[in-house]
Short mmCIF file of C-alpha atoms in Angstrom, two decimals:
data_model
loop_
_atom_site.label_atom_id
_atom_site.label_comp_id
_atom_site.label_asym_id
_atom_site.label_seq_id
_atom_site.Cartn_x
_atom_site.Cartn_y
_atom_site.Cartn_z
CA UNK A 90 -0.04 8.75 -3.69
CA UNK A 91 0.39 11.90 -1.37
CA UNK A 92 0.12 15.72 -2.68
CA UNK A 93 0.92 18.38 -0.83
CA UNK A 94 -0.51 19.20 3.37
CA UNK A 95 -4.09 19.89 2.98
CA UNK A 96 -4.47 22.02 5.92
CA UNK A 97 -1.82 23.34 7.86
CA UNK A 98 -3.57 22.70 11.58
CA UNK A 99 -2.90 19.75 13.68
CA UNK A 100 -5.39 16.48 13.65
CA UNK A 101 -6.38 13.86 16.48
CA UNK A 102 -7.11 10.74 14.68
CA UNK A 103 -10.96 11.84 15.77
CA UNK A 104 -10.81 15.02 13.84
CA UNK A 105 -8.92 13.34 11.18
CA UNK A 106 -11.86 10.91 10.84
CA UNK A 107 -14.70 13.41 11.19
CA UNK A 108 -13.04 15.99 8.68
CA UNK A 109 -12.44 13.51 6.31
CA UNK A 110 -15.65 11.81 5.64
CA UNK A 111 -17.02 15.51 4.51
CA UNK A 112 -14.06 15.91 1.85
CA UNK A 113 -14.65 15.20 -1.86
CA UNK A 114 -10.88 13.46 -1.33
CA UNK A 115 -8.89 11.22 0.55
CA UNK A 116 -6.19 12.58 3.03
CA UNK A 117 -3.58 10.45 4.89
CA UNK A 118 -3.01 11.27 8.43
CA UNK A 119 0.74 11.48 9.52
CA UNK A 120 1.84 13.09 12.43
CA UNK A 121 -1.03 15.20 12.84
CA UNK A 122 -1.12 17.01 9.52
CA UNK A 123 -2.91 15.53 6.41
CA UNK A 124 -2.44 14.88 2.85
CA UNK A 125 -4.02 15.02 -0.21
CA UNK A 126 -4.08 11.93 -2.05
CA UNK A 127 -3.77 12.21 -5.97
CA UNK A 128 -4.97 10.45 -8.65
CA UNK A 129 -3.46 7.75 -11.06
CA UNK A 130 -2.70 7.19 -14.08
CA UNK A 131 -4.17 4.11 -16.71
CA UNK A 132 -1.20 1.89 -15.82
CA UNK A 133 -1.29 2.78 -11.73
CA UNK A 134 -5.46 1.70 -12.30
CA UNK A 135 -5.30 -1.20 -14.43
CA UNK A 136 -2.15 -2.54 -12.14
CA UNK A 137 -4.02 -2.23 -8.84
CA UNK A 138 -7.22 -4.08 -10.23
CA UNK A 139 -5.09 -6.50 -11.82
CA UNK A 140 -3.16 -7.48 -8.44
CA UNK A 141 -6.56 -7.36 -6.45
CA UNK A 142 -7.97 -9.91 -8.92
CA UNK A 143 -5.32 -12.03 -8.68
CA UNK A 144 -4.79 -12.37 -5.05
CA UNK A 145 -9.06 -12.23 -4.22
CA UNK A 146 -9.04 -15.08 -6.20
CA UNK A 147 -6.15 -16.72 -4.58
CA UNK A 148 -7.53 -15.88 -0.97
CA UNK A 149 -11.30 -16.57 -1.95
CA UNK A 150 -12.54 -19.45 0.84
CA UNK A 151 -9.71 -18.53 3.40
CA UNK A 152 -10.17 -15.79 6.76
CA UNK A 153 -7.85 -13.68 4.57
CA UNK A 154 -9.34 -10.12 3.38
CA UNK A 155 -7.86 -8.03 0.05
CA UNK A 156 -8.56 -4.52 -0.07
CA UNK A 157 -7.72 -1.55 -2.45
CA UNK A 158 -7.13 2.56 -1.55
CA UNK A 159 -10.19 2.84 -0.59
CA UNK A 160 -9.41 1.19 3.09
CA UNK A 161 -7.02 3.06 5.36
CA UNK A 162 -4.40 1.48 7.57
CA UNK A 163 -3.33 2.20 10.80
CA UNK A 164 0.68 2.08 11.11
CA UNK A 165 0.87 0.20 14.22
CA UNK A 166 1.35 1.81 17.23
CA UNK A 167 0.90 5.52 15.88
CA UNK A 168 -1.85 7.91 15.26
CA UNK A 169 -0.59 7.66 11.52
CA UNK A 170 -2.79 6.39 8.92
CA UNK A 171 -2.22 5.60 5.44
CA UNK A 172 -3.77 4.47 1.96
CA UNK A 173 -2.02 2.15 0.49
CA UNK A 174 -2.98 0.69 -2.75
CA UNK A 175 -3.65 -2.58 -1.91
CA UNK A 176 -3.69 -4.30 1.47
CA UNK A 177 -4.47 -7.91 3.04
CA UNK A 178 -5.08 -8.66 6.50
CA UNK A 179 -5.43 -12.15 8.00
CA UNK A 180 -5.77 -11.20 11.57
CA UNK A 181 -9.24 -11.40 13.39
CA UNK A 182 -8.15 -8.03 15.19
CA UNK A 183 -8.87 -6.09 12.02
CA UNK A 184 -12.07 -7.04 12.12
CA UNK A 185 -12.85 -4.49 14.99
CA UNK A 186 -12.77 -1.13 13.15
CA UNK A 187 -14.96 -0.28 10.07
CA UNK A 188 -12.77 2.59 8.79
CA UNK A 189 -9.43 0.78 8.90
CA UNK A 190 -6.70 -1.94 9.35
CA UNK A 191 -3.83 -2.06 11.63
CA UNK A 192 -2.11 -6.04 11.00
CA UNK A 193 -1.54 -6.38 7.10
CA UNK A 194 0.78 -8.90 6.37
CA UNK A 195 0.95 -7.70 2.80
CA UNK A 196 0.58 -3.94 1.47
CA UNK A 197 1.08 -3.25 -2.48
CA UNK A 198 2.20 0.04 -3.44
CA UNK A 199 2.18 1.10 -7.19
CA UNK A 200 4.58 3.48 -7.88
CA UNK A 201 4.68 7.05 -9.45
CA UNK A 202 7.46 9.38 -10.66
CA UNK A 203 5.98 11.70 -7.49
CA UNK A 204 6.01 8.90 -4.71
CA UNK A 205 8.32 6.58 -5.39
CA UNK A 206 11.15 7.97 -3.15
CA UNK A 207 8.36 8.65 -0.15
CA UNK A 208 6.92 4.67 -0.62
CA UNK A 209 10.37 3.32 -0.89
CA UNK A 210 11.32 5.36 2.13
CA UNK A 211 9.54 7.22 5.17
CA UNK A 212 6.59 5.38 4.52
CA UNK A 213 7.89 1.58 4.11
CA UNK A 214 10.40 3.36 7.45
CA UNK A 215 6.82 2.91 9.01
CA UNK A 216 5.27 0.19 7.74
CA UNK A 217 7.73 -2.32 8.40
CA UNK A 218 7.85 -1.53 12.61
CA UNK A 219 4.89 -3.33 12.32
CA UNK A 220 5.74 -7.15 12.61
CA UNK A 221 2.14 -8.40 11.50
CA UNK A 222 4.24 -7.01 7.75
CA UNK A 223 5.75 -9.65 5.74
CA UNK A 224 5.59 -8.75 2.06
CA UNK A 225 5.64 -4.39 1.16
CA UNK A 226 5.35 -4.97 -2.82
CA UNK A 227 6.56 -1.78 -4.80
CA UNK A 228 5.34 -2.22 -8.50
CA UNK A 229 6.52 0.27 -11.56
CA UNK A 230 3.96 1.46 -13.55
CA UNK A 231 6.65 2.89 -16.21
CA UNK A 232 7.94 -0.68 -17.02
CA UNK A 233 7.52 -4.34 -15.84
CA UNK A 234 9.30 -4.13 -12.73
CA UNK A 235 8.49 -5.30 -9.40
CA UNK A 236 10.26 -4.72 -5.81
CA UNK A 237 9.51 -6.60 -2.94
CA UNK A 238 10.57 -6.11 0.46
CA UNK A 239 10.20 -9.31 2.31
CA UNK A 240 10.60 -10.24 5.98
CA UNK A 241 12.52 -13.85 6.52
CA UNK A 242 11.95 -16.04 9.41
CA UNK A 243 14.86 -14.22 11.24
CA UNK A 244 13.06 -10.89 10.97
CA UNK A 245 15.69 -9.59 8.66
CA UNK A 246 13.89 -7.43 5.25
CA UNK A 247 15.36 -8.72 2.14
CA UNK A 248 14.98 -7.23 -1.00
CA UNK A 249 13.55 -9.12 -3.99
CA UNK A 250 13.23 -7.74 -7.45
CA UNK A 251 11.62 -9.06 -10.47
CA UNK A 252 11.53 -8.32 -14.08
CA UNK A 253 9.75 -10.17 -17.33
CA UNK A 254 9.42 -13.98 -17.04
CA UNK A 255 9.72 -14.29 -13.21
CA UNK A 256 7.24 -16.36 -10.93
CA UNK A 257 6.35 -13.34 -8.10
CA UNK A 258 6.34 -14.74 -4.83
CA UNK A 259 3.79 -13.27 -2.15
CA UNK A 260 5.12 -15.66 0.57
CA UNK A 261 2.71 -13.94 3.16
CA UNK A 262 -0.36 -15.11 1.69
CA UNK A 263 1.05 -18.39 -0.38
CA UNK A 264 0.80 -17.06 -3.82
CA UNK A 265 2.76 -17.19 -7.42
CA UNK A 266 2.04 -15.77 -9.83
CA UNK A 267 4.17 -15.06 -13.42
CA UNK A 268 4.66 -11.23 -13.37
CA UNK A 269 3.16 -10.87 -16.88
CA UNK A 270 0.36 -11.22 -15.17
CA UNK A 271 0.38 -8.30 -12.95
CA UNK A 272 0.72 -6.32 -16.41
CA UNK A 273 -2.10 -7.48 -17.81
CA UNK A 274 -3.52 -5.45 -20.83
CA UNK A 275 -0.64 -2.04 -19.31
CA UNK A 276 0.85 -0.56 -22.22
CA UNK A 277 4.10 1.12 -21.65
CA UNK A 278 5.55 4.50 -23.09
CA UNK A 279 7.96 3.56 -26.20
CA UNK A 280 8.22 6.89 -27.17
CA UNK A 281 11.85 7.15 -28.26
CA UNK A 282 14.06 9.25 -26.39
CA UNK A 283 15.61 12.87 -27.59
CA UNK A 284 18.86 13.24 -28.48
#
């Protein structure tokens, strides 16, 4: 989730690193000027722990690694880097760097009334240049409502979207799961509408 610039001076990725690791926050890094990350709501909390659970579980045993906003990633090819809410890598390369990943092949995004047009836009714009990227997952956290962005064999994205009683297909790491699932123990708004 990004909030406004942070500073208004330009960053190396060196600075960047330094500067952040004496902030109370987390900042994103995107063409040289950083970002505030904001916090979540119950939903946007209990969603990402729900999704990590599922797919830790799923990847336990294999050279596959899960891991949540606390873990930046590097958007290939750029001094840009990002915190998604959920990443996995199954590449040795990101094995290199302690402070980040630069070869997901899945990144999970829960979605906000404040980010949703940035994660469905500029940022997956990034992401997907990088072809280690198969599945960008975009889950509401206002109803049960998952959109996935998924690369095919042919390299073409194709958008996949899922509602109550569908099996949720992470082809990049072999998992299905019911969406249900995903929105385990979320309660959703029902406040009726005014006239």
């Amino acid at each position: 989730m990004v909030a406004a610039k942070a500073q208004q001076r330009y960053f190396t990725p060196e600075e960047y690193f330094a500067w952040e690791e004496h902030q109370p926050e987390k900042h994103e890094l995107i063409d040289g000027q950083v970002y505030a990350m904001t916090g979540g709501t119950q939903n946007h909390s209990a969603i990402k722990l729900n999704i990590a659970g599922l797919i830790k579980a799923h990847l336990r045993g294999s050279k596959c690694r899960v891991f949540n906003s606390d873990l930046k990633v590097n958007i290939l090819h750029t001094t840009n880097y990002t915190y998604p809410d959920l990443s996995v890598t199954c590449d040795e390369r990101d094995q290199v760097h302690p402070l980040y990943i630069t070869y997901p092949c899945l990144i999970v995004e829960v979605l906000s009334p404040n980010t949703e047009a940035y994660d469905r836009g500029k940022k997956f714009e990034r992401y997907r240049r990088n072809p280690n990227l198969i599945d960008y997952v975009l889950v509401s956290s206002d109803e049960m409502a998952i959109d996935m962005y998924h690369r095919n064999d042919a390299g073409d994205w194709l958008i996949l979207s899922y509602r109550g009683g569908d099996l949720v297909e992470l082809k990049s790491i072999g998992l299905r799961v019911a969406i249900e699932q995903v929105y385990e123990d979320v309660t959703f708004d029902t406040a009726p509408a005014e006239a």
